[in-house]
Amino acid sequence: MRLLLVEDNVPLADELKALFTQHGYAVDWCTDGRDAAVMATSEPFDVIVLDLGLPGRPGLTLLEQWREAGLDIPVLILTARSSWSERVTGLRAGADDYLPKPFHPDELILRLQALVRRRHGQRPSPTLEVADVTLDENGQSAWRASTPTPVNLTRAEFAILRYLMLHPDHVIPKDRLLDHLYDSEHDRNPNVVEVHINHLRQKLGRGIIITQRGQGYRFGGDTVTP
C-alpha cells in the first residue's frame, strides 16, 4: 500500500515512517502543505495521513481542496486538535477518520487497515480473507484453508499479496504494482516483483498468483495448487 504522510514534526514523522514501513506501507513524506497538494494528485496513493497545523497550506484547506477536486483517497487526520468541534469540522471537510494526538500506534494501524479495507469492500477485521486464503496483517503471515498453518512472509511478499487480495477480480500490471509498493525515492526494478511472486508461489502454492501474459498478475484464490 502506498501511503502519503503529511506531517511537519520531524521526530514524529520519523517514528511514523518506521511504523508504517514495518506494517507493509510504502511511505512518501511531506512537511509542507503546498508540496502535499501536488503530490496527492500526482501519485497513486492508497491512503493519506494528514496533520492540520502545516506550513504553506493548512491541512483542513488541503483536505477541502482535494475533495472539491474529486480526490477520493481515504484520509485520516492525525492532529493535536482534539476538541469535539474540531473533529466535526475535519469530518465535514471530507476526512474518513480523525485521531487526536497523543495516540497508540496499534490504534493508528488498525484504523488505517479499516479505511483501506472499506474502500475495497472488505469488512474491517484482524485478517483479510479472500477465497481460500487468509492474510494476517498484523503478523504478516498467510495460510490456506487446506493447510491452516501460518506461513511467515517478508515485507515485500506481504505487500504484494495484500494488494492483490484487495483487488481479487483485477489483473494488476507490473507497473501498477510497483507504483503501490514503492515510495517515490525507491529504485524500482520490475524483475524484483517476479522474484517476490515466485517466493509467494513456493510458500502458498503455484496458483496463488496467476500471470496474465502481457497484462500483469491476478490473485489466484481457489485455483491455488500445491
Short mmCIF file of C-alpha atoms in Angstrom, two decimals:
data_model
loop_
_atom_site.label_atom_id
_atom_site.label_comp_id
_atom_site.label_asym_id
_atom_site.label_seq_id
_atom_site.Cartn_x
_atom_site.Cartn_y
_atom_site.Cartn_z
CA MET A 1 0.00 0.00 0.00
CA ARG A 2 1.24 3.46 -0.90
CA LEU A 3 0.82 5.98 1.94
CA LEU A 4 1.27 9.75 1.93
CA LEU A 5 2.29 11.16 5.32
CA VAL A 6 1.79 14.93 5.70
CA GLU A 7 3.44 15.94 8.98
CA ASP A 8 5.80 18.83 9.80
CA ASN A 9 7.02 17.42 13.13
CA VAL A 10 10.24 15.71 12.01
CA PRO A 11 10.83 13.43 15.05
CA LEU A 12 7.20 12.27 14.96
CA ALA A 13 7.32 11.78 11.20
CA ASP A 14 10.44 9.62 11.53
CA GLU A 15 8.64 7.42 14.06
CA LEU A 16 5.53 7.20 11.88
CA LYS A 17 7.52 6.32 8.76
CA ALA A 18 9.20 3.46 10.62
CA LEU A 19 5.84 2.26 11.98
CA PHE A 20 4.11 2.36 8.60
CA THR A 21 7.03 0.70 6.82
CA GLN A 22 7.04 -2.07 9.42
CA HIS A 23 3.39 -2.76 8.56
CA GLY A 24 3.95 -3.00 4.83
CA TYR A 25 3.28 0.55 3.64
CA ALA A 26 5.46 2.40 1.14
CA VAL A 27 5.67 5.90 2.64
CA ASP A 28 6.12 9.28 0.97
CA TRP A 29 6.53 12.18 3.40
CA CYS A 30 5.71 15.88 3.03
CA THR A 31 6.27 18.59 5.64
CA ASP A 32 4.65 21.45 3.69
CA GLY A 33 1.02 21.75 2.65
CA ARG A 34 1.90 23.10 -0.79
CA ASP A 35 4.06 20.08 -1.58
CA ALA A 36 1.35 17.74 -0.32
CA ALA A 37 -1.25 19.41 -2.55
CA VAL A 38 0.78 18.46 -5.62
CA MET A 39 1.95 15.00 -4.53
CA ALA A 40 -1.51 13.74 -3.53
CA THR A 41 -2.83 14.35 -7.03
CA SER A 42 0.22 13.14 -8.95
CA GLU A 43 0.95 9.78 -7.27
CA PRO A 44 -1.35 6.74 -6.82
CA PHE A 45 -1.71 6.71 -3.04
CA ASP A 46 -3.94 4.25 -1.22
CA VAL A 47 -4.33 6.31 1.96
CA ILE A 48 -3.24 9.69 3.38
CA VAL A 49 -2.33 10.56 6.98
CA LEU A 50 -2.77 14.31 7.40
CA ASP A 51 -1.75 16.75 10.12
CA LEU A 52 -3.73 20.00 10.28
CA GLY A 53 -1.15 22.52 11.52
CA LEU A 54 1.07 22.67 8.44
CA PRO A 55 3.27 25.40 6.95
CA GLY A 56 2.49 26.56 3.45
CA ARG A 57 -1.15 25.48 3.45
CA PRO A 58 -3.30 24.35 6.40
CA GLY A 59 -4.31 20.69 6.45
CA LEU A 60 -8.02 21.48 6.55
CA THR A 61 -7.71 23.67 3.45
CA LEU A 62 -5.78 20.88 1.72
CA LEU A 63 -8.48 18.36 2.51
CA GLU A 64 -11.29 20.61 1.27
CA GLN A 65 -9.41 21.27 -1.97
CA TRP A 66 -8.76 17.57 -2.54
CA ARG A 67 -12.42 16.69 -2.07
CA GLU A 68 -13.60 19.55 -4.27
CA ALA A 69 -11.24 18.25 -6.99
CA GLY A 70 -12.76 14.77 -6.71
CA LEU A 71 -9.86 13.08 -4.91
CA ASP A 72 -11.43 10.12 -3.11
CA ILE A 73 -8.35 8.64 -1.40
CA PRO A 74 -9.12 7.79 2.26
CA VAL A 75 -7.74 10.47 4.59
CA LEU A 76 -7.05 10.03 8.29
CA ILE A 77 -6.46 13.25 10.19
CA LEU A 78 -3.76 12.91 12.86
CA THR A 79 -3.57 16.08 14.91
CA ALA A 80 -3.21 17.61 18.36
CA ARG A 81 -6.56 19.37 17.87
CA SER A 82 -8.81 17.12 19.91
CA SER A 83 -11.99 19.06 20.74
CA TRP A 84 -15.28 17.64 19.52
CA SER A 85 -15.94 20.73 17.37
CA GLU A 86 -12.59 20.34 15.58
CA ARG A 87 -13.31 16.66 14.95
CA VAL A 88 -16.68 17.52 13.47
CA THR A 89 -15.09 20.19 11.27
CA GLY A 90 -12.49 17.75 9.99
CA LEU A 91 -15.03 15.04 9.21
CA ARG A 92 -17.31 17.54 7.47
CA ALA A 93 -14.38 18.69 5.34
CA GLY A 94 -14.07 15.15 3.99
CA ALA A 95 -11.87 13.19 6.40
CA ASP A 96 -12.63 9.49 6.65
CA ASP A 97 -11.28 9.23 10.19
CA TYR A 98 -9.88 11.52 12.88
CA LEU A 99 -7.33 10.51 15.52
CA PRO A 100 -6.07 13.06 18.06
CA LYS A 101 -2.51 13.12 19.38
CA PRO A 102 -1.20 11.52 21.53
CA PHE A 103 -2.27 8.17 20.14
CA HIS A 104 -1.37 4.49 20.46
CA PRO A 105 0.47 3.09 17.40
CA ASP A 106 -1.68 -0.05 17.34
CA GLU A 107 -4.86 2.02 17.14
CA LEU A 108 -3.46 4.07 14.27
CA ILE A 109 -2.51 0.96 12.27
CA LEU A 110 -5.90 -0.67 12.87
CA ARG A 111 -7.72 2.48 11.76
CA LEU A 112 -5.62 2.62 8.56
CA GLN A 113 -6.31 -1.04 7.83
CA ALA A 114 -10.03 -0.45 8.29
CA LEU A 115 -10.01 2.56 5.93
CA VAL A 116 -8.22 0.65 3.18
CA ARG A 117 -10.46 -2.40 3.53
CA ARG A 118 -13.69 -0.41 3.49
CA ARG A 119 -12.55 1.30 0.29
CA HIS A 120 -12.17 -2.11 -1.34
CA GLY A 121 -15.44 -3.54 0.01
CA GLN A 122 -13.77 -5.67 2.69
CA ARG A 123 -15.01 -5.82 6.28
CA PRO A 124 -12.66 -4.47 8.98
CA SER A 125 -11.05 -7.48 10.64
CA PRO A 126 -7.66 -8.62 12.02
CA THR A 127 -7.37 -10.84 8.94
CA LEU A 128 -8.06 -10.40 5.24
CA GLU A 129 -9.90 -13.40 3.79
CA VAL A 130 -10.37 -13.92 0.06
CA ALA A 131 -11.35 -17.30 -1.41
CA ASP A 132 -9.35 -19.96 0.48
CA VAL A 133 -6.51 -17.65 1.55
CA THR A 134 -6.25 -15.79 4.86
CA LEU A 135 -3.77 -12.95 5.41
CA ASP A 136 -2.88 -11.79 8.92
CA GLU A 137 -1.98 -8.12 8.50
CA ASN A 138 -0.55 -7.70 11.99
CA GLY A 139 1.52 -10.88 11.93
CA GLN A 140 2.39 -10.56 8.21
CA SER A 141 1.64 -14.24 7.63
CA ALA A 142 -0.77 -16.17 5.43
CA TRP A 143 -2.36 -19.58 5.17
CA ARG A 144 -4.82 -21.58 3.07
CA ALA A 145 -7.93 -23.38 4.26
CA SER A 146 -6.46 -26.75 3.26
CA THR A 147 -3.20 -26.13 5.18
CA PRO A 148 -4.07 -23.77 8.05
CA THR A 149 -0.53 -23.39 9.38
CA PRO A 150 0.58 -19.75 9.06
CA VAL A 151 3.48 -19.07 6.70
CA ASN A 152 5.64 -16.06 7.52
CA LEU A 153 6.06 -13.53 4.70
CA THR A 154 8.74 -10.96 4.03
CA ARG A 155 7.65 -7.33 3.95
CA ALA A 156 7.62 -7.27 0.14
CA GLU A 157 5.79 -10.60 -0.16
CA PHE A 158 3.19 -9.40 2.32
CA ALA A 159 2.70 -6.11 0.49
CA ILE A 160 2.24 -7.81 -2.89
CA LEU A 161 -0.18 -10.42 -1.60
CA ARG A 162 -2.23 -7.85 0.32
CA TYR A 163 -2.56 -5.59 -2.72
CA LEU A 164 -3.65 -8.46 -4.98
CA MET A 165 -6.13 -9.75 -2.38
CA LEU A 166 -7.66 -6.28 -2.10
CA HIS A 167 -8.19 -6.37 -5.90
CA PRO A 168 -9.17 -10.04 -6.39
CA ASP A 169 -11.09 -9.53 -9.63
CA HIS A 170 -8.48 -7.39 -11.35
CA VAL A 171 -5.41 -8.05 -13.42
CA ILE A 172 -2.73 -5.77 -11.96
CA PRO A 173 0.01 -4.61 -14.38
CA LYS A 174 3.56 -4.84 -13.04
CA ASP A 175 3.96 -1.05 -13.30
CA ARG A 176 0.89 -0.55 -11.12
CA LEU A 177 2.24 -2.97 -8.53
CA LEU A 178 5.49 -1.02 -8.48
CA ASP A 179 3.60 2.27 -8.07
CA HIS A 180 1.79 0.97 -4.99
CA LEU A 181 4.67 -0.95 -3.40
CA TYR A 182 7.46 1.63 -3.52
CA ASP A 183 7.73 5.26 -2.49
CA SER A 184 8.84 7.94 -4.95
CA GLU A 185 12.51 7.75 -3.88
CA HIS A 186 12.84 3.96 -4.09
CA ASP A 187 14.65 2.36 -7.03
CA ARG A 188 12.07 0.31 -8.93
CA ASN A 189 13.31 -2.89 -10.50
CA PRO A 190 10.49 -4.76 -12.30
CA ASN A 191 12.42 -8.02 -12.01
CA VAL A 192 12.22 -7.86 -8.22
CA VAL A 193 8.42 -8.19 -8.40
CA GLU A 194 8.74 -11.50 -10.24
CA VAL A 195 11.22 -12.76 -7.63
CA HIS A 196 8.83 -11.98 -4.76
CA ILE A 197 5.89 -13.53 -6.60
CA ASN A 198 7.86 -16.73 -7.17
CA HIS A 199 8.63 -16.85 -3.44
CA LEU A 200 4.92 -16.48 -2.67
CA ARG A 201 4.15 -19.35 -5.03
CA GLN A 202 6.73 -21.53 -3.29
CA LYS A 203 5.20 -20.75 0.11
CA LEU A 204 1.48 -20.86 -0.73
CA GLY A 205 1.15 -22.81 -3.98
CA ARG A 206 1.83 -22.16 -7.65
CA GLY A 207 -1.65 -20.80 -8.33
CA ILE A 208 -1.71 -18.23 -5.53
CA ILE A 209 -0.83 -15.58 -8.14
CA ILE A 210 -1.62 -16.08 -11.79
CA THR A 211 0.42 -14.43 -14.54
CA GLN A 212 -1.62 -12.98 -17.41
CA ARG A 213 0.93 -12.79 -20.20
CA GLY A 214 1.38 -9.26 -21.48
CA GLN A 215 -1.09 -7.89 -18.89
CA GLY A 216 0.09 -8.47 -15.34
CA TYR A 217 -0.89 -10.55 -12.32
CA ARG A 218 -4.09 -11.53 -10.56
CA PHE A 219 -4.91 -13.25 -7.30
CA GLY A 220 -5.49 -16.99 -7.75
CA GLY A 221 -7.57 -17.82 -4.68
CA ASP A 222 -9.45 -21.09 -5.02
CA THR A 223 -7.36 -22.06 -8.06
CA VAL A 224 -4.28 -22.45 -5.85
CA THR A 225 -2.43 -25.74 -6.36
CA PRO A 226 0.29 -27.15 -4.09
#
